[in-house]
């Protein structure tokens, strides 16, 4: 029997994306951390555990030696919602097989990949369960499987689900693997689990396959944050739950006291954190428990960082689709939930939360603290042409009321075994593909762009934008957080640079910005031309008349004080 203390283990992170779990860089999911903690708990030395992302292996073939030579190779991955990614590329099935073929030791695969894989990470697909040539596939929790497999001397394990007592031991203990992530420490956000499972049973969602919600204690999550913080992590997202408002309660009703212990505890052990965001918030909770929900939302907005987003699972505003798919809220109820979050958390830092204007000249120049996002899913049972009109009318009502949405997520269903959609499959989504494409374009043009101007007016400052790639003479980057805005900066700047950006223009789901404050004595022609009210000719005049001793010397008909400044010059001296 193999002694766990003698084992070498390589963990390969192929990335995950679930309804309540992000794991594509810059996010690091819970799976590698919990699995590493489970291995250590079973007796494996932390020094004997190697962690690689799939992107690392693509870029450096020498690292495949760690896959080949390990006594145990564990692959973690799986996508149960479609997405497009900038920070990393999820593993394809052929790559996952190659890992198994390369490994000379025992191989274990787990994560949401157990629910199935498709031909690509996109909507409108049926997903099929496959073992991809691994010795073992964890049909339960992969971290529990890893623990039990090691404890058995690599002989086998039962497909069990881990519980919160396991996480109390494993979560903090496995935090050390983040130090081996290529993005560590500056561009890495740790996904945190407060619960799994869901009390409700929407037809398409894989989250109920984890069972009813099982909440960790606030103290357990705080200990994990403390361990991650000690290892250099400064960005955190409470994303692994179906409903943050239900934390510490019975799965449905809010528990403001538990949320206060959670958020205040995180702030205490991570005093210099830079990001504290969340993801899922169930609008039905706000509808059923309005006053307790308001208190809970105020607590979140007191402790979080700006630009946070609470994803609302409306899924469809069509009452027929709602009925046939067990969806929780009507369009009217969801609209009320949007109002509540706007009223309690839509203020911008620097303002009085009780009377802060969120739009207009007197609003602060930062993103609102917390806004709702709307998730819409297409291809569900009962969908018809009228469904698309119902959804557009709902979004228009939100806009016409002067409310703000941080994000509108429109996608087609992925059909997994074990959900009610497995019988329907992707047939409806495929049949409505042309309708879906046209409808999505109309939402982007008619709702997304004007909504983005409302949420992020010109002059809004986005601190700490990480520059990621070049395209069309511009450099694109994002902040760390939940659904961060894609920001285009004129010119090709060094990738990996972090800078503050002032927003000057808007696309459908992205913005253009200039470095903030923009130094009028050093700005490029492209940066000057991007400023509101400054065209090519005026930008040329600004360059010719440099240097300036103060911003007032710049001869302009527009006020650029929200965007620009004047750097030191000999004239200023």
Coordinates of C-alpha atoms in Angstrom, one line a residue:
X1 CA 0.0 0.0 0.0
X2 CA 1.4 3.4 -1.0
X3 CA 2.2 5.7 1.9
X4 CA 0.7 9.2 1.2
X5 CA 3.8 10.7 2.6
X6 CA 5.8 9.2 -0.3
X7 CA 3.5 10.4 -3.1
X8 CA 4.1 13.1 -5.6
X9 CA 1.0 14.8 -7.0
X10 CA 0.5 17.1 -10.0
X11 CA -2.8 19.1 -10.2
X12 CA -3.7 20.5 -13.6
X13 CA -6.3 23.3 -13.6
X14 CA -8.2 23.1 -16.9
X15 CA -10.5 25.9 -15.6
X16 CA -14.2 25.8 -14.6
X17 CA -17.2 28.0 -15.2
X18 CA -20.5 27.1 -13.5
X19 CA -23.7 29.0 -12.7
X20 CA -22.2 29.9 -9.3
X21 CA -18.4 29.5 -9.8
X22 CA -15.7 31.2 -11.8
X23 CA -12.4 29.6 -12.4
X24 CA -10.9 31.0 -15.7
X25 CA -8.0 33.4 -15.1
X26 CA -7.8 35.9 -13.6
X27 CA -10.1 33.9 -11.3
X28 CA -8.8 30.9 -9.4
X29 CA -11.5 28.5 -8.5
X30 CA -12.0 26.6 -5.2
X31 CA -11.2 23.2 -6.9
X32 CA -7.4 23.3 -6.9
X33 CA -7.3 24.8 -3.4
X34 CA -9.7 22.4 -1.8
X35 CA -8.1 19.4 -3.6
X36 CA -4.6 20.4 -2.4
X37 CA -6.0 20.9 1.1
X38 CA -7.6 17.4 1.0
X39 CA -4.4 15.8 -0.2
X40 CA -2.4 17.4 2.7
X41 CA -5.1 16.3 5.1
X42 CA -4.7 12.8 3.8
X43 CA -0.9 12.9 4.5
X44 CA 0.6 14.1 1.3
X45 CA 3.4 16.7 1.8
X46 CA 2.6 20.2 0.5
X47 CA 6.1 20.2 -1.0
X48 CA 5.2 17.1 -3.1
X49 CA 2.2 18.8 -4.7
X50 CA 2.7 20.6 -8.0
X51 CA 0.1 22.9 -9.5
X52 CA -0.1 24.0 -13.2
X53 CA -2.8 25.7 -15.3
X54 CA -3.6 24.4 -18.8
X55 CA -2.2 27.6 -20.2
X56 CA 1.1 27.0 -18.5
X57 CA 1.4 23.6 -20.1
X58 CA 0.5 25.0 -23.5
X59 CA 3.2 27.6 -23.3
X60 CA 6.0 25.4 -21.8
X61 CA 6.2 21.8 -22.9
X62 CA 8.9 21.1 -20.4
X63 CA 6.3 21.3 -17.6
X64 CA 4.6 18.2 -19.1
X65 CA 7.3 16.3 -17.3
X66 CA 5.5 17.1 -14.0
X67 CA 2.4 15.4 -15.6
X68 CA 4.3 12.4 -16.7
X69 CA 6.4 11.8 -13.5
X70 CA 3.8 12.3 -10.8
X71 CA 2.5 9.3 -8.9
X72 CA -0.9 10.9 -9.1
X73 CA -2.1 13.3 -11.7
X74 CA -5.4 15.1 -11.0
X75 CA -7.2 17.0 -13.8
X76 CA -9.8 19.7 -12.7
X77 CA -12.1 21.4 -15.1
X78 CA -15.5 21.6 -16.8
X79 CA -17.8 24.3 -18.2
X80 CA -21.5 24.2 -17.5
X81 CA -22.3 27.7 -18.8
X82 CA -21.1 29.1 -22.2
X83 CA -18.6 32.0 -22.1
X84 CA -15.9 33.9 -23.9
X85 CA -12.7 34.5 -22.0
X86 CA -9.8 36.9 -22.2
X87 CA -7.5 35.8 -19.3
X88 CA -7.3 32.1 -20.2
X89 CA -8.5 29.4 -22.5
X90 CA -10.3 26.4 -21.0
X91 CA -9.0 23.0 -21.8
X92 CA -10.5 21.2 -24.8
X93 CA -11.4 17.5 -24.5
X94 CA -8.5 16.4 -26.7
X95 CA -6.1 18.2 -24.3
X96 CA -7.7 16.5 -21.3
X97 CA -7.1 13.2 -23.0
X98 CA -3.5 14.0 -23.8
X99 CA -2.9 14.7 -20.1
X100 CA -4.2 11.2 -19.2
X101 CA -2.1 9.6 -22.0
X102 CA 1.0 11.5 -20.8
X103 CA 0.7 10.6 -17.2
X104 CA 2.7 7.5 -16.1
X105 CA 1.1 7.4 -12.7
X106 CA -2.6 7.1 -11.6
X107 CA -5.0 9.6 -13.1
X108 CA -8.1 11.2 -11.6
X109 CA -10.5 13.6 -13.3
X110 CA -13.1 15.7 -11.5
X111 CA -15.0 19.0 -11.2
X112 CA -18.0 20.0 -13.3
X113 CA -16.6 18.0 -16.2
X114 CA -18.4 15.1 -14.6
X115 CA -21.7 16.6 -15.8
X116 CA -20.6 16.3 -19.4
X117 CA -18.6 17.8 -22.2
X118 CA -19.5 19.2 -25.6
X119 CA -17.8 19.9 -28.9
X120 CA -17.1 23.4 -27.8
X121 CA -17.8 25.8 -24.9
X122 CA -20.9 27.4 -26.3
X123 CA -24.6 27.5 -25.9
X124 CA -27.1 25.4 -27.9
X125 CA -25.4 22.0 -27.2
X126 CA -26.1 18.7 -25.6
X127 CA -23.4 17.7 -23.2
X128 CA -22.2 14.1 -22.9
X129 CA -20.6 12.4 -20.0
X130 CA -17.2 10.9 -20.9
X131 CA -14.3 9.5 -19.0
X132 CA -11.6 10.8 -21.4
X133 CA -9.4 7.8 -20.7
X134 CA -8.8 8.5 -17.0
X135 CA -8.2 5.8 -14.5
X136 CA -10.7 7.4 -12.1
X137 CA -13.5 9.9 -12.6
X138 CA -14.9 11.5 -9.5
X139 CA -18.7 11.3 -9.8
X140 CA -19.0 13.0 -6.5
X141 CA -16.6 15.7 -5.2
X142 CA -13.1 15.5 -6.7
X143 CA -11.5 16.9 -3.5
X144 CA -13.2 14.1 -1.5
X145 CA -12.1 11.6 -4.1
X146 CA -8.5 12.8 -4.0
X147 CA -8.5 12.5 -0.2
X148 CA -10.0 9.0 -0.2
X149 CA -7.9 7.8 -3.2
X150 CA -4.7 8.7 -1.4
X151 CA -5.9 7.3 1.9
X152 CA -6.6 4.0 0.1
X153 CA -3.1 3.7 -1.3
X154 CA -4.4 4.7 -4.8
X155 CA -6.7 1.7 -4.8
X156 CA -10.0 3.5 -5.2
X157 CA -12.7 5.6 -3.5
X158 CA -16.4 6.0 -3.1
X159 CA -18.2 8.7 -4.9
X160 CA -19.1 10.8 -1.9
X161 CA -19.8 14.5 -1.5
X162 CA -17.6 16.4 0.9
X163 CA -19.3 18.4 3.7
X164 CA -18.6 21.6 5.5
X165 CA -16.6 19.8 8.2
X166 CA -14.3 18.7 5.4
X167 CA -14.0 22.3 4.1
X168 CA -13.2 23.5 7.6
X169 CA -10.0 21.4 7.4
X170 CA -9.3 21.6 3.7
X171 CA -10.1 25.2 2.5
X172 CA -7.4 27.1 4.4
X173 CA -4.9 24.2 4.3
X174 CA -4.9 24.2 0.4
X175 CA -4.4 28.0 0.0
X176 CA -0.7 27.5 -0.7
X177 CA -1.2 26.4 -4.3
X178 CA -2.2 30.0 -5.3
X179 CA 1.4 30.9 -5.1
X180 CA 2.1 28.7 -8.1
X181 CA -0.6 30.3 -10.3
X182 CA 1.0 32.3 -13.1
X183 CA -1.2 35.4 -12.2
X184 CA -0.1 35.5 -8.6
X185 CA -0.1 37.8 -6.8
X186 CA -1.1 41.0 -8.7
X187 CA -3.7 39.7 -11.2
X188 CA -5.5 36.9 -9.4
X189 CA -8.9 36.9 -7.8
X190 CA -9.8 34.0 -5.5
X191 CA -13.3 32.6 -5.8
X192 CA -14.8 31.9 -2.4
X193 CA -17.5 29.4 -1.6
X194 CA -20.1 30.2 1.0
X195 CA -22.5 27.4 0.0
X196 CA -23.4 25.0 -2.8
X197 CA -26.7 23.7 -4.1
X198 CA -30.0 25.5 -4.5
X199 CA -33.4 25.3 -2.8
X200 CA -35.1 25.8 -6.2
X201 CA -35.1 23.6 -9.3
X202 CA -35.0 25.7 -12.5
X203 CA -35.1 23.3 -15.5
X204 CA -31.7 24.0 -17.1
X205 CA -29.5 24.7 -14.1
X206 CA -26.8 22.3 -12.8
X207 CA -26.6 23.9 -9.3
X208 CA -29.5 21.9 -7.9
X209 CA -27.5 18.7 -8.8
X210 CA -25.4 19.6 -5.7
X211 CA -28.6 19.3 -3.5
X212 CA -30.1 21.8 -1.1
X213 CA -27.8 24.6 0.1
X214 CA -25.3 23.8 2.7
X215 CA -23.8 26.9 4.2
X216 CA -20.3 27.2 5.6
X217 CA -19.9 29.2 8.8
X218 CA -18.7 32.7 8.5
X219 CA -15.7 31.8 10.6
X220 CA -14.6 29.0 8.2
X221 CA -14.7 31.4 5.2
X222 CA -12.9 34.1 7.1
X223 CA -10.1 31.6 8.0
X224 CA -9.7 30.7 4.4
X225 CA -9.5 34.4 3.4
X226 CA -6.9 34.9 6.1
X227 CA -4.8 32.0 4.7
X228 CA -5.1 33.3 1.1
X229 CA -4.2 36.8 2.3
X230 CA -1.1 35.6 4.0
X231 CA -0.1 34.2 0.7
X232 CA -0.4 37.4 -1.1
X233 CA -4.0 37.4 -2.5
X234 CA -5.6 40.8 -2.3
X235 CA -8.7 40.2 -4.5
X236 CA -11.7 38.1 -3.4
X237 CA -15.1 37.2 -4.8
X238 CA -17.9 35.5 -2.9
X239 CA -19.1 33.8 -6.0
X240 CA -19.7 30.2 -5.1
X241 CA -23.3 30.3 -4.0
X242 CA -26.7 30.4 -5.5
X243 CA -27.9 33.4 -3.3
X244 CA -25.6 35.5 -1.2
X245 CA -28.6 36.9 0.7
X246 CA -29.5 33.4 2.0
X247 CA -26.1 33.0 3.6
X248 CA -26.3 31.6 7.1
X249 CA -30.0 31.1 7.0
X250 CA -32.5 28.4 6.1
X251 CA -31.7 28.5 2.3
X252 CA -34.4 31.0 1.6
X253 CA -34.7 33.8 4.1
X254 CA -31.9 36.4 4.6
X255 CA -29.8 36.4 7.7
X256 CA -28.3 39.9 8.0
X257 CA -26.3 39.0 11.2
X258 CA -24.5 36.2 9.4
X259 CA -23.7 38.4 6.5
X260 CA -22.3 41.0 8.9
X261 CA -20.0 38.4 10.5
X262 CA -18.9 37.3 7.1
X263 CA -18.1 40.6 5.6
X264 CA -16.8 42.3 8.7
X265 CA -14.6 39.2 9.4
X266 CA -13.1 39.3 5.9
X267 CA -12.3 43.0 6.3
X268 CA -10.6 42.3 9.7
X269 CA -8.3 39.6 8.5
X270 CA -7.6 41.2 5.1
X271 CA -7.4 44.9 6.0
X272 CA -5.6 45.9 2.7
X273 CA -7.7 43.9 0.3
X274 CA -8.2 45.5 -3.0
X275 CA -11.4 43.7 -4.3
X276 CA -14.3 42.2 -2.4
X277 CA -17.1 41.3 -4.8
X278 CA -19.9 38.8 -5.0
X279 CA -21.9 37.1 -7.7
X280 CA -25.3 35.5 -7.4
X281 CA -28.3 37.1 -5.6
X282 CA -31.7 35.6 -6.0
X283 CA -34.4 38.2 -6.8
X284 CA -37.1 36.0 -5.3
X285 CA -35.4 36.5 -1.9
X286 CA -35.9 40.2 -2.2
X287 CA -39.5 39.8 -3.3
X288 CA -40.4 37.4 -0.4
X289 CA -38.3 39.1 2.3
X290 CA -38.0 42.8 1.3
X291 CA -37.0 44.4 4.6
X292 CA -34.5 41.8 5.6
X293 CA -33.1 41.8 2.1
X294 CA -32.7 45.6 2.2
X295 CA -30.7 45.3 5.5
X296 CA -28.5 42.6 4.0
X297 CA -27.8 44.6 0.9
X298 CA -26.9 47.6 3.0
X299 CA -24.4 45.5 4.9
X300 CA -22.8 44.2 1.6
X301 CA -22.5 47.8 0.2
X302 CA -20.9 48.9 3.5
X303 CA -18.1 46.4 3.2
X304 CA -17.6 45.6 -0.5
X305 CA -15.5 47.5 -3.1
X306 CA -17.0 49.6 -5.8
X307 CA -18.2 48.1 -9.1
X308 CA -19.7 45.0 -7.6
X309 CA -22.5 43.1 -9.4
X310 CA -25.3 40.9 -8.1
X311 CA -26.4 38.6 -10.9
X312 CA -30.2 38.1 -11.0
X313 CA -31.5 34.9 -12.5
X314 CA -34.6 36.2 -14.2
X315 CA -33.8 33.8 -17.2
X316 CA -37.0 34.8 -19.0
X317 CA -39.6 37.6 -18.8
X318 CA -42.1 35.4 -20.7
X319 CA -44.7 33.9 -18.3
X320 CA -45.1 30.8 -20.5
X321 CA -41.4 30.0 -20.3
X322 CA -41.4 30.8 -16.6
X323 CA -44.2 28.3 -15.9
X324 CA -42.7 25.5 -18.0
X325 CA -39.2 25.8 -16.5
X326 CA -39.9 26.4 -12.8
X327 CA -38.4 29.9 -13.0
X328 CA -38.8 31.9 -9.8
X329 CA -39.8 35.5 -10.5
X330 CA -42.0 37.3 -12.9
X331 CA -40.8 40.3 -14.8
X332 CA -42.7 42.6 -12.4
X333 CA -41.1 41.0 -9.4
X334 CA -37.6 41.1 -10.9
X335 CA -38.1 44.8 -11.7
X336 CA -38.9 45.4 -8.0
X337 CA -35.8 43.6 -7.0
X338 CA -33.8 45.8 -9.4
X339 CA -35.3 48.9 -7.7
X340 CA -34.3 47.7 -4.2
X341 CA -30.7 47.1 -5.1
X342 CA -30.5 50.5 -6.9
X343 CA -32.0 52.2 -3.8
X344 CA -29.9 50.5 -1.2
X345 CA -26.5 50.0 -2.9
X346 CA -26.5 52.1 -6.1
X347 CA -24.5 54.9 -4.5
X348 CA -21.0 55.8 -5.6
X349 CA -18.1 55.9 -3.1
X350 CA -17.4 59.4 -1.7
X351 CA -21.1 60.3 -1.5
X352 CA -23.5 60.1 1.3
X353 CA -25.3 56.8 0.8
X354 CA -28.5 58.2 2.1
X355 CA -28.8 61.0 -0.5
X356 CA -26.1 60.3 -3.1
X357 CA -26.9 61.1 -6.7
X358 CA -25.9 58.3 -8.9
X359 CA -26.1 60.1 -12.3
X360 CA -25.5 63.6 -13.4
X361 CA -22.8 66.2 -12.8
X362 CA -23.0 66.0 -9.1
X363 CA -22.4 62.2 -8.9
X364 CA -19.0 60.9 -7.7
X365 CA -16.6 59.8 -10.4
X366 CA -16.5 56.1 -9.3
X367 CA -18.6 53.0 -10.2
X368 CA -21.6 52.4 -8.0
X369 CA -21.1 50.1 -5.0
X370 CA -23.4 47.3 -6.1
X371 CA -25.8 47.0 -9.0
X372 CA -27.9 44.1 -10.3
X373 CA -27.1 42.2 -13.4
X374 CA -29.7 40.3 -15.4
X375 CA -29.2 36.8 -16.7
X376 CA -31.4 35.7 -19.7
X377 CA -31.4 32.2 -21.0
X378 CA -32.7 31.2 -24.4
X379 CA -33.7 27.8 -25.8
X380 CA -35.8 26.9 -22.7
X381 CA -39.0 24.9 -22.9
X382 CA -41.9 26.9 -24.2
X383 CA -39.8 29.5 -25.9
X384 CA -41.6 31.3 -28.8
X385 CA -41.2 34.4 -30.9
X386 CA -43.0 36.4 -28.3
X387 CA -40.4 35.4 -25.7
X388 CA -37.9 37.7 -27.3
X389 CA -40.3 40.6 -27.2
X390 CA -41.1 40.0 -23.5
X391 CA -37.5 40.2 -22.6
X392 CA -36.9 43.4 -24.6
X393 CA -39.9 45.0 -23.0
X394 CA -38.6 44.2 -19.6
X395 CA -35.2 45.6 -20.2
X396 CA -36.7 48.8 -21.7
X397 CA -38.8 49.2 -18.6
X398 CA -35.7 49.0 -16.4
X399 CA -34.1 51.7 -18.5
X400 CA -37.1 53.9 -18.7
X401 CA -37.4 54.0 -14.9
X402 CA -34.0 55.5 -14.7
X403 CA -32.6 52.3 -13.0
X404 CA -29.1 50.9 -13.5
X405 CA -28.0 47.4 -14.5
X406 CA -24.3 46.6 -14.5
X407 CA -24.6 43.8 -16.9
X408 CA -27.1 42.0 -19.2
X409 CA -26.0 38.4 -19.8
X410 CA -27.8 36.8 -22.8
X411 CA -27.0 33.2 -23.6
X412 CA -28.4 30.0 -25.0
X413 CA -29.0 26.9 -22.9
X414 CA -26.5 24.0 -22.5
X415 CA -28.4 20.8 -21.8
X416 CA -26.9 18.5 -19.2
X417 CA -28.0 15.0 -18.0
X418 CA -29.8 15.2 -14.7
X419 CA -31.6 18.5 -15.5
X420 CA -35.1 18.7 -17.0
X421 CA -33.6 20.3 -20.1
X422 CA -31.9 17.0 -20.9
X423 CA -35.1 15.7 -22.6
X424 CA -35.5 18.9 -24.7
X425 CA -31.8 19.2 -25.4
X426 CA -30.7 22.1 -27.6
X427 CA -33.3 21.7 -30.2
X428 CA -35.2 24.9 -29.4
X429 CA -32.0 26.9 -29.2
X430 CA -30.9 25.6 -32.6
X431 CA -34.3 26.3 -34.1
X432 CA -34.3 29.9 -32.8
X433 CA -30.7 30.7 -33.6
X434 CA -31.5 33.4 -36.2
X435 CA -34.1 35.0 -33.9
X436 CA -31.6 34.9 -31.0
X437 CA -28.8 36.6 -33.0
X438 CA -31.0 39.4 -34.2
X439 CA -32.6 39.9 -30.7
X440 CA -29.2 40.0 -29.1
X441 CA -27.9 42.6 -31.5
X442 CA -31.0 44.8 -30.8
X443 CA -30.5 44.6 -27.0
X444 CA -26.8 45.5 -27.4
X445 CA -27.7 48.6 -29.5
X446 CA -30.9 49.8 -27.8
X447 CA -30.3 48.9 -24.1
X448 CA -26.6 48.0 -23.4
X449 CA -25.0 51.1 -24.8
X450 CA -27.3 53.7 -23.2
X451 CA -27.3 51.8 -20.0
X452 CA -23.5 51.8 -20.0
X453 CA -23.5 55.5 -20.4
X454 CA -25.7 55.8 -17.4
X455 CA -23.7 53.5 -15.2
X456 CA -20.3 54.7 -16.4
X457 CA -20.7 58.4 -17.5
X458 CA -17.7 60.2 -19.1
X459 CA -15.2 61.1 -16.5
X460 CA -15.8 58.0 -14.4
X461 CA -12.5 56.8 -13.0
X462 CA -11.7 53.1 -13.1
X463 CA -8.7 52.4 -10.8
X464 CA -6.2 49.6 -11.3
X465 CA -7.0 48.5 -14.9
X466 CA -4.7 45.6 -15.8
X467 CA -3.6 45.8 -19.5
X468 CA -4.0 42.4 -21.2
X469 CA -3.8 42.6 -25.0
X470 CA -3.3 44.8 -28.1
X471 CA -5.8 45.1 -30.9
X472 CA -6.3 47.7 -33.7
X473 CA -3.8 50.1 -32.3
X474 CA -5.3 50.0 -28.8
X475 CA -4.5 48.3 -25.5
X476 CA -7.3 46.5 -23.8
X477 CA -7.5 45.7 -20.1
X478 CA -9.9 45.1 -17.1
X479 CA -10.1 45.7 -13.4
X480 CA -10.3 42.6 -11.2
X481 CA -13.8 41.9 -10.0
X482 CA -17.2 40.5 -11.0
X483 CA -17.9 41.0 -14.7
X484 CA -15.3 43.8 -15.1
X485 CA -15.7 46.3 -17.9
X486 CA -13.4 45.8 -20.9
X487 CA -11.5 49.0 -21.3
X488 CA -9.7 50.2 -24.5
X489 CA -6.9 52.7 -24.1
X490 CA -5.5 54.5 -27.2
X491 CA -2.1 53.3 -28.3
X492 CA -0.1 50.2 -27.6
X493 CA 1.1 50.2 -24.0
X494 CA 3.2 47.6 -22.2
X495 CA 1.1 44.6 -21.3
X496 CA 0.9 43.8 -17.6
X497 CA 0.9 47.5 -16.7
X498 CA -1.7 48.7 -14.2
X499 CA -3.1 52.2 -14.5
X500 CA -6.1 54.3 -13.5
X501 CA -8.4 55.1 -16.4
X502 CA -11.0 57.9 -17.0
X503 CA -13.9 56.8 -19.3
X504 CA -14.3 58.9 -22.4
X505 CA -16.6 56.9 -24.7
X506 CA -18.8 53.8 -24.7
X507 CA -19.3 50.7 -26.8
X508 CA -22.0 48.1 -26.3
X509 CA -20.3 46.3 -23.5
X510 CA -17.0 48.0 -23.3
X511 CA -15.6 51.6 -22.8
X512 CA -12.8 53.7 -24.1
X513 CA -10.6 55.5 -21.5
X514 CA -7.5 57.5 -21.2
X515 CA -4.9 57.3 -18.4
X516 CA -6.1 59.3 -15.4
X517 CA -5.2 62.0 -14.9
X518 CA -4.1 62.6 -18.5
X519 CA -0.9 64.7 -18.5
X520 CA -1.6 67.4 -21.2
X521 CA 2.2 68.0 -21.4
X522 CA 2.9 64.3 -22.3
X523 CA -0.3 62.9 -23.8
X524 CA -0.2 61.3 -27.3
X525 CA -2.2 62.6 -30.2
X526 CA -4.4 59.5 -29.9
X527 CA -5.1 60.1 -26.2
X528 CA -5.9 63.8 -26.7
X529 CA -8.2 63.1 -29.7
X530 CA -10.1 60.6 -27.5
X531 CA -11.1 63.3 -25.0
X532 CA -14.7 64.5 -25.2
X533 CA -14.9 67.6 -27.4
X534 CA -11.3 67.4 -28.6
X535 CA -10.8 66.4 -32.3
X536 CA -7.8 65.9 -34.4
X537 CA -7.2 69.6 -35.1
X538 CA -7.6 70.7 -31.5
X539 CA -5.3 67.9 -30.3
X540 CA -2.7 69.2 -32.7
X541 CA -3.0 72.7 -31.3
X542 CA -2.6 71.4 -27.8
X543 CA 0.6 69.6 -28.8
X544 CA 2.0 72.6 -30.6
X545 CA 1.4 75.0 -27.7
X546 CA 3.0 72.7 -25.1
X547 CA 4.3 72.9 -22.4
X548 CA 1.6 74.3 -20.0
X549 CA 2.1 75.5 -16.5
X550 CA -1.5 74.8 -15.5
X551 CA -4.7 73.2 -17.0
X552 CA -6.2 76.7 -17.3
X553 CA -3.6 77.6 -20.0
X554 CA -5.0 75.0 -22.3
X555 CA -7.3 76.9 -24.7
X556 CA -10.4 74.7 -24.9
X557 CA -14.2 75.2 -25.1
X558 CA -14.8 72.1 -22.9
X559 CA -14.0 71.4 -19.3
X560 CA -11.5 68.7 -19.0
X561 CA -10.9 68.9 -15.3
X562 CA -12.4 65.4 -14.7
X563 CA -9.9 63.9 -17.2
X564 CA -6.7 65.9 -17.4
X565 CA -3.9 67.5 -15.4
X566 CA -0.6 69.2 -16.2
X567 CA 2.6 67.6 -15.2
X568 CA 5.7 69.4 -14.0
X569 CA 7.6 71.4 -16.6
X570 CA 10.4 74.0 -16.6
X571 CA 7.7 76.6 -17.2
X572 CA 5.9 75.5 -14.1
X573 CA 9.0 75.8 -12.1

